[in-house]
Coordinates of C-alpha atoms in Angstrom, one line a residue:
Chain U
M1 CA 42.0 14.8 28.4
E2 CA 40.3 18.2 28.0
A3 CA 38.1 19.5 30.9
C4 CA 34.5 18.5 30.6
R5 CA 31.3 19.1 32.5
I6 CA 27.6 18.5 32.2
T7 CA 25.2 20.8 34.1
A8 CA 21.5 20.2 33.7
R9 CA 18.9 22.3 35.5
D10 CA 15.3 21.5 36.2
L11 CA 15.0 19.2 33.2
A12 CA 11.6 17.9 32.2
C13 CA 10.9 15.5 29.3
R14 CA 7.6 15.0 27.6
R15 CA 7.0 12.2 25.1
G16 CA 3.5 12.5 23.5
D17 CA 1.1 13.5 26.2
R18 CA 3.1 12.0 29.1
V19 CA 5.7 13.9 31.2
L20 CA 8.3 11.2 31.8
F21 CA 10.3 13.2 34.4
A22 CA 10.5 16.7 35.7
G23 CA 12.7 18.8 38.0
L24 CA 15.8 16.8 37.3
S25 CA 19.1 18.5 38.0
L26 CA 22.5 17.0 37.4
D27 CA 26.0 18.2 37.7
L28 CA 28.9 16.0 36.5
A29 CA 32.5 16.9 36.1
G30 CA 35.5 15.2 34.6
G31 CA 36.5 12.1 36.5
E32 CA 32.9 11.3 37.5
A33 CA 30.5 8.6 36.4
C34 CA 26.8 8.4 37.0
Q35 CA 24.4 5.6 36.3
V36 CA 20.8 6.4 35.4
V37 CA 18.5 3.7 36.6
A38 CA 14.8 3.4 36.0
P39 CA 12.3 0.8 34.7
N40 CA 11.7 0.6 31.0
G41 CA 9.9 3.5 29.4
M42 CA 10.7 6.0 32.2
G43 CA 12.9 8.1 29.9
K44 CA 16.5 6.9 30.4
S45 CA 17.2 7.1 26.6
S46 CA 15.4 10.4 26.3
L47 CA 17.6 11.8 29.1
I48 CA 20.7 10.7 27.3
R49 CA 19.5 12.2 24.1
I50 CA 18.6 15.5 25.9
I51 CA 22.1 15.7 27.4
A52 CA 23.6 14.9 24.0
G53 CA 21.6 17.8 22.5
L54 CA 19.7 15.6 20.1
L55 CA 16.3 16.1 21.9
R56 CA 15.0 19.4 23.2
P57 CA 13.9 19.2 26.9
F58 CA 10.3 20.1 27.6
A59 CA 11.7 22.4 30.3
G60 CA 15.0 23.2 31.8
S61 CA 18.5 23.7 30.3
V62 CA 21.6 21.7 29.6
E63 CA 25.1 23.0 29.6
R64 CA 27.8 20.8 28.1
H65 CA 31.5 21.6 28.0
G66 CA 33.5 19.2 25.8
M67 CA 32.5 16.9 23.0
A68 CA 30.1 14.1 23.7
G69 CA 30.3 10.6 22.3
L70 CA 27.1 8.6 22.2
L71 CA 26.7 4.8 22.3
D72 CA 23.2 3.5 21.8
E73 CA 21.5 0.6 20.2
R74 CA 22.4 1.8 16.7
P75 CA 26.0 1.3 15.8
A76 CA 26.0 3.8 12.9
L77 CA 28.1 1.5 10.7
D78 CA 27.4 0.6 7.0
E79 CA 25.6 -2.7 7.0
H80 CA 27.0 -3.9 3.7
Q81 CA 30.6 -2.8 4.3
P82 CA 33.2 -5.0 6.0
L83 CA 33.7 -4.0 9.6
G84 CA 37.2 -2.6 8.9
A85 CA 36.0 -0.3 6.1
A86 CA 32.9 0.8 8.1
L87 CA 35.1 1.8 11.0
D88 CA 37.6 3.4 8.6
F89 CA 34.9 5.9 7.6
W90 CA 34.6 7.1 11.2
H91 CA 38.4 7.1 11.5
R92 CA 38.5 9.7 8.7
L93 CA 36.3 12.0 10.8
D94 CA 37.7 11.1 14.3
P95 CA 41.2 11.7 15.7
Q96 CA 42.1 8.1 16.5
S97 CA 41.7 4.7 15.0
A98 CA 39.7 2.2 17.0
P99 CA 41.7 -0.3 19.2
L100 CA 40.3 -3.5 17.5
D101 CA 42.5 -5.9 19.4
Q102 CA 41.4 -4.6 22.8
L103 CA 37.8 -5.1 21.8
G104 CA 38.2 -8.5 20.4
L105 CA 37.4 -7.4 16.8
A106 CA 40.7 -8.0 15.1
D107 CA 39.5 -11.2 13.4
L108 CA 36.3 -9.6 12.2
T109 CA 37.6 -6.7 10.0
D110 CA 36.7 -8.6 6.8
V111 CA 33.2 -9.6 7.9
P112 CA 30.3 -7.4 6.6
V113 CA 28.6 -5.5 9.5
R114 CA 25.2 -7.2 8.7
Y115 CA 26.6 -10.6 9.7
L116 CA 27.8 -9.5 13.1
S117 CA 26.0 -10.6 16.2
T118 CA 24.4 -8.2 18.7
G119 CA 27.4 -8.3 21.0
Q120 CA 29.9 -7.9 18.2
R121 CA 27.9 -4.8 16.9
K122 CA 28.1 -3.4 20.4
R123 CA 31.8 -3.9 20.5
A124 CA 32.1 -2.3 17.1
A125 CA 30.1 0.7 18.3
L126 CA 32.5 0.9 21.3
A127 CA 35.4 1.0 18.9
R128 CA 33.8 4.0 17.1
L129 CA 33.2 5.7 20.5
I130 CA 36.9 5.2 21.6
G131 CA 38.1 6.5 18.3
Q132 CA 36.1 9.7 18.7
Q133 CA 38.2 10.6 21.8
A134 CA 35.3 12.6 23.3
P135 CA 35.7 13.5 27.0
I136 CA 32.0 12.9 27.6
W137 CA 30.7 9.4 27.2
L138 CA 26.9 9.0 27.0
L139 CA 26.2 5.3 27.1
D140 CA 22.6 4.1 26.5
E141 CA 22.4 0.4 27.6
P142 CA 26.1 -0.3 26.9
L143 CA 25.8 -3.8 28.3
N144 CA 23.0 -5.1 26.2
G145 CA 23.9 -8.2 24.2
L146 CA 27.4 -8.5 25.7
D147 CA 28.7 -11.7 27.4
T148 CA 30.3 -11.6 30.8
R149 CA 33.7 -10.9 29.3
G150 CA 32.3 -8.1 27.3
V151 CA 30.6 -6.6 30.3
A152 CA 33.9 -6.7 32.2
M153 CA 35.6 -5.1 29.2
V154 CA 33.1 -2.2 29.1
E155 CA 33.4 -1.7 32.8
D156 CA 37.2 -1.6 32.5
L157 CA 37.0 0.8 29.5
V158 CA 34.7 3.2 31.4
A159 CA 36.9 3.0 34.5
G160 CA 39.9 3.9 32.4
H161 CA 38.0 6.7 30.7
V162 CA 36.9 8.2 34.0
A163 CA 40.4 7.7 35.6
A164 CA 41.8 9.7 32.6
G165 CA 39.6 12.6 33.5
G166 CA 36.6 11.7 31.3
L167 CA 33.0 11.8 32.3
A168 CA 30.5 9.0 31.8
L169 CA 26.7 9.0 32.0
I170 CA 25.4 5.5 31.8
A171 CA 21.8 4.5 31.3
S172 CA 21.4 0.9 32.2
H173 CA 19.0 -1.3 34.1
Q174 CA 21.8 -3.8 34.6
P175 CA 24.2 -3.5 37.5
F176 CA 27.4 -1.6 36.4
A177 CA 30.5 -2.3 38.5
L178 CA 32.5 0.9 38.8
P179 CA 34.2 2.5 41.9
D180 CA 32.6 5.7 43.0
L181 CA 29.7 5.3 40.6
R182 CA 26.9 7.8 41.3
R183 CA 23.3 6.7 40.9
L184 CA 20.4 8.7 39.6
D185 CA 17.0 7.1 40.0
L186 CA 14.6 8.6 37.5
A187 CA 11.7 7.2 39.4
T188 CA 12.2 10.0 42.0
Y189 CA 11.6 12.6 39.4
T190 CA 8.3 11.3 38.0
R191 CA 5.0 12.9 38.9
Chain A
M1 CA 37.9 19.7 4.4
S2 CA 38.8 16.0 5.1
T3 CA 35.4 15.7 6.7
L4 CA 33.8 16.9 3.5
A5 CA 35.9 14.5 1.4
A6 CA 35.1 11.6 3.7
L7 CA 31.3 12.3 3.5
L8 CA 31.2 12.7 -0.2
R9 CA 33.3 9.6 -0.7
R10 CA 30.9 7.5 1.4
D11 CA 27.8 9.1 -0.2
L12 CA 29.1 8.3 -3.7
A13 CA 30.0 4.8 -2.7
R14 CA 26.4 4.3 -1.6
L15 CA 24.7 6.0 -4.5
L16 CA 26.7 5.6 -7.7
P17 CA 25.4 2.8 -9.8
G18 CA 27.7 -0.2 -10.0
M19 CA 29.5 0.4 -6.7
R20 CA 29.6 -2.4 -4.2
G21 CA 26.5 -2.1 -2.1
G22 CA 25.8 1.1 -3.9
G23 CA 23.0 2.3 -6.0
S24 CA 21.4 0.3 -8.8
L25 CA 21.2 0.9 -12.5
L26 CA 17.4 0.8 -12.2
P27 CA 16.8 4.6 -12.7
L28 CA 18.9 4.6 -15.8
L29 CA 17.3 1.5 -17.2
F30 CA 13.9 2.9 -16.3
F31 CA 14.7 6.1 -18.2
L32 CA 15.8 4.1 -21.3
A33 CA 12.8 1.8 -21.1
V34 CA 10.4 4.8 -21.1
A35 CA 12.1 6.3 -24.2
M36 CA 12.1 2.8 -25.9
L37 CA 8.4 2.1 -25.2
Y38 CA 7.0 5.5 -26.0
P39 CA 7.2 5.2 -29.8
F40 CA 5.4 1.9 -29.5
A41 CA 2.6 3.5 -27.5
I42 CA 2.3 6.6 -29.8
G43 CA 2.7 4.9 -33.1
P44 CA 5.2 5.5 -35.9
N45 CA 4.4 9.1 -36.7
P46 CA 7.8 10.9 -36.9
T47 CA 6.3 14.4 -36.6
L48 CA 4.2 13.6 -33.5
L49 CA 7.1 11.7 -31.9
A50 CA 9.6 14.5 -32.4
A51 CA 7.0 17.1 -31.2
T52 CA 6.2 15.2 -27.9
G53 CA 9.5 13.2 -27.4
G54 CA 11.3 16.0 -25.5
G55 CA 8.5 16.2 -22.9
V56 CA 8.6 12.4 -22.4
I57 CA 12.4 12.6 -21.9
W58 CA 11.9 15.2 -19.2
V59 CA 9.2 13.2 -17.4
A60 CA 11.3 10.1 -17.6
A61 CA 14.3 12.1 -16.2
L62 CA 12.1 13.3 -13.3
L63 CA 10.9 9.8 -12.4
A64 CA 14.4 8.4 -12.7
A65 CA 15.6 11.1 -10.2
I66 CA 13.0 10.1 -7.6
L67 CA 13.3 6.3 -7.9
P68 CA 16.2 6.1 -5.3
L69 CA 14.5 8.5 -2.8
D70 CA 13.5 5.9 -0.2
R71 CA 17.1 5.1 0.6
L72 CA 18.6 8.5 0.0
L73 CA 18.4 9.6 3.7
A74 CA 16.1 7.4 5.7
S75 CA 18.4 4.5 6.2
D76 CA 21.2 6.7 7.5
V77 CA 18.9 8.4 10.0
E78 CA 17.6 5.0 11.2
A79 CA 21.1 3.7 11.6
G80 CA 22.1 6.6 13.8
F81 CA 24.6 8.2 11.4
F82 CA 23.0 11.6 11.6
D83 CA 23.0 11.6 15.4
Q84 CA 26.7 10.7 15.4
W85 CA 27.5 13.5 12.8
A86 CA 25.5 16.0 15.0
L87 CA 27.6 15.0 18.0
R88 CA 30.8 15.7 16.0
G89 CA 29.5 19.2 15.1
V90 CA 28.8 18.4 11.4
S91 CA 25.8 20.4 10.5
E92 CA 22.7 18.8 8.8
E93 CA 22.9 21.5 6.1
L94 CA 26.3 20.4 5.1
L95 CA 25.3 16.7 5.1
V96 CA 22.2 17.4 3.0
A97 CA 24.3 19.5 0.6
V98 CA 26.8 16.7 0.2
R99 CA 24.1 14.2 -0.3
M100 CA 22.5 16.4 -3.0
V101 CA 25.8 16.5 -4.9
A102 CA 26.2 12.8 -4.6
H103 CA 22.6 12.2 -5.7
W104 CA 23.1 14.4 -8.7
L105 CA 26.3 12.7 -9.7
S106 CA 24.6 9.3 -9.4
F107 CA 21.9 10.1 -12.0
G108 CA 22.5 13.5 -13.7
P109 CA 25.5 12.7 -16.0
F110 CA 24.1 9.2 -16.7
I111 CA 20.7 10.6 -17.7
M112 CA 22.4 13.1 -20.0
L113 CA 24.3 10.2 -21.6
A114 CA 21.2 8.1 -21.9
A115 CA 19.4 11.0 -23.4
L116 CA 21.4 10.5 -26.6
P117 CA 20.0 7.1 -27.5
A118 CA 16.6 8.1 -26.0
S119 CA 16.5 11.2 -28.3
A120 CA 17.4 9.0 -31.3
L121 CA 14.5 6.7 -30.4
V122 CA 11.9 9.5 -30.4
G123 CA 13.4 11.2 -33.5
I124 CA 15.1 14.2 -31.9
D125 CA 18.4 15.4 -33.4
G126 CA 20.4 18.5 -34.3
D127 CA 19.6 21.7 -32.5
K128 CA 16.8 20.1 -30.6
L129 CA 19.1 17.5 -29.2
R130 CA 21.4 20.3 -28.1
T131 CA 18.5 22.0 -26.3
V132 CA 17.5 18.7 -24.6
E133 CA 21.0 18.2 -23.3
L134 CA 21.5 21.8 -22.2
G135 CA 18.1 21.7 -20.5
L136 CA 19.0 18.5 -18.7
L137 CA 22.3 20.0 -17.6
A138 CA 20.4 23.0 -16.2
G139 CA 17.5 21.1 -14.8
T140 CA 18.9 17.9 -13.3
P141 CA 20.6 19.7 -10.3
G142 CA 17.1 21.0 -9.5
L143 CA 15.7 17.5 -9.7
A144 CA 18.4 16.3 -7.3
A145 CA 17.5 19.2 -4.9
I146 CA 13.8 18.3 -5.1
G147 CA 14.8 14.7 -4.3
V148 CA 16.7 15.5 -1.1
I149 CA 14.0 17.9 0.0
I150 CA 11.4 15.3 -0.3
A151 CA 13.6 12.6 1.2
S152 CA 14.3 14.7 4.2
V153 CA 10.7 15.8 4.8
T154 CA 9.5 12.2 4.7
V155 CA 12.5 10.8 6.7
A156 CA 10.5 10.2 9.9
L157 CA 7.6 8.5 8.1
K158 CA 8.7 4.9 8.4
G159 CA 7.5 3.1 5.2
G160 CA 4.5 5.5 4.7
G161 CA 6.5 8.2 2.9
A162 CA 5.9 7.0 -0.6
A163 CA 2.4 8.5 -1.0
L164 CA 3.4 11.8 0.5
S165 CA 6.6 11.9 -1.6
G166 CA 4.4 11.7 -4.7
L167 CA 2.2 14.5 -3.5
L168 CA 5.1 16.7 -2.6
L169 CA 6.8 16.1 -5.9
I170 CA 4.1 17.5 -8.1
P171 CA 4.2 21.2 -7.1
L172 CA 7.9 21.2 -6.7
A173 CA 8.6 19.7 -10.1
V174 CA 6.0 21.7 -12.1
P175 CA 8.2 24.8 -12.7
L176 CA 11.2 22.7 -13.8
L177 CA 9.1 20.7 -16.3
V178 CA 7.3 23.8 -17.6
F179 CA 10.5 25.6 -18.5
G180 CA 12.7 22.6 -19.1
A181 CA 10.4 20.8 -21.5
G182 CA 9.0 24.2 -22.7
S183 CA 12.5 25.2 -23.9
L184 CA 12.0 22.6 -26.7
S185 CA 8.8 24.1 -28.1
T186 CA 8.2 27.7 -27.3
G187 CA 10.8 28.6 -24.7
G188 CA 14.1 28.3 -26.5
E189 CA 17.1 30.0 -24.9
G190 CA 14.9 31.8 -22.5
G191 CA 13.4 28.6 -21.3
L192 CA 16.9 27.1 -20.7
A193 CA 17.8 30.2 -18.7
L194 CA 14.6 30.0 -16.6
T195 CA 15.2 26.2 -16.0
G196 CA 18.7 27.1 -14.7
A197 CA 17.3 29.8 -12.5
I198 CA 14.7 27.6 -10.9
S199 CA 17.3 24.8 -10.6
L200 CA 19.7 27.1 -8.8
L201 CA 17.0 28.3 -6.5
L202 CA 16.0 24.8 -5.5
V203 CA 19.7 23.9 -5.0
A204 CA 20.1 26.9 -2.7
I205 CA 17.0 26.1 -0.6
A206 CA 17.5 22.3 -0.4
P207 CA 20.3 22.2 2.3
F208 CA 18.4 24.5 4.7
A209 CA 15.0 22.9 4.1
G210 CA 16.5 19.4 4.4
G211 CA 18.6 20.2 7.4
A212 CA 15.6 21.7 9.3
A213 CA 13.4 18.7 8.3
I214 CA 16.0 16.2 9.7
R215 CA 16.4 18.1 12.9
A216 CA 12.6 18.2 13.3
A217 CA 12.4 14.5 12.7
R218 CA 14.6 13.9 15.8
E219 CA 11.9 15.3 18.0
G220 CA 9.3 12.9 16.8

């Protein structure tokens, strides 16, 4: 996997009139994983979107080397399409096809996305993320809606990704079992 | 190149009438319904109908072009598609340009076809029919461009965009209608040329205006 790195300096995030966090610095290299923890509404998702380059920080700068893949609550799959066809669209843009067997989706390829459950959607979004082959994984609440087997599967996937030299930034309020997982508590950066 | 083909294919599948889960025939039926009802409203005066029918065809084409606006971009932004494309380095300008082409293909050629029976209903034929068709060929790309500009500017307004869409439409559409419909009465060939010029200008601006609007909507 290509070398990747995220360097964030003195980040601050403002939503509306509120500064959610300020003075946040972060340095992550390939092979490292970090979990962002904070209560709801403290800016976990905003931090992920700032690192992804989708949201401008109120202050500070982000340097990102390597392509980033984002997993959030929106699977970005066509609701009326069967799951197989919806994932095929991303396969045309991305280097690899999604490992459906591994994610327990092999039997669902004919089912329209709108009939999938929350957990199944999350698995489908993971399939899209894996197909993208991005060295940087930005995961916003990756465990939401997943059963215990799904949680273990995501933890295995992230462990495999990090072991292969990838980088993972995980925003989650749930415990995430991963060896050498760094923790970043947003509450220490609030004013 | 394959990215472009994949994007256009998906956009067409979503917008073309009759495709599975795609666009509806409503804009086309709406266009025909206006042309069909107009003679009933005006009365059976052939001179009056032929004199005003071209303008009605133009207004009907404009309205048919903006009927699908609410699902042109907003649903993809809400579903996270645009964020995923951004992460893959696909620019918003390219996405809006592709969407504009797909939007035009989903109504432009159909409107030009439907303009044949519509012209017959309001008593337009011969040279005047040719001017209507050429005018629509020159003007509908501009209507598609206006459509994607409005759709991208109102993309962040969840549900409340309809009123603003209407207000935005009026100033943008006036030049096209003045010259497009004007080519039937006073404009002639010059009117057609000006319609094409305004159309090209709108088509050139739309990807940049739309791309900037979608990026701005992310910050909201």
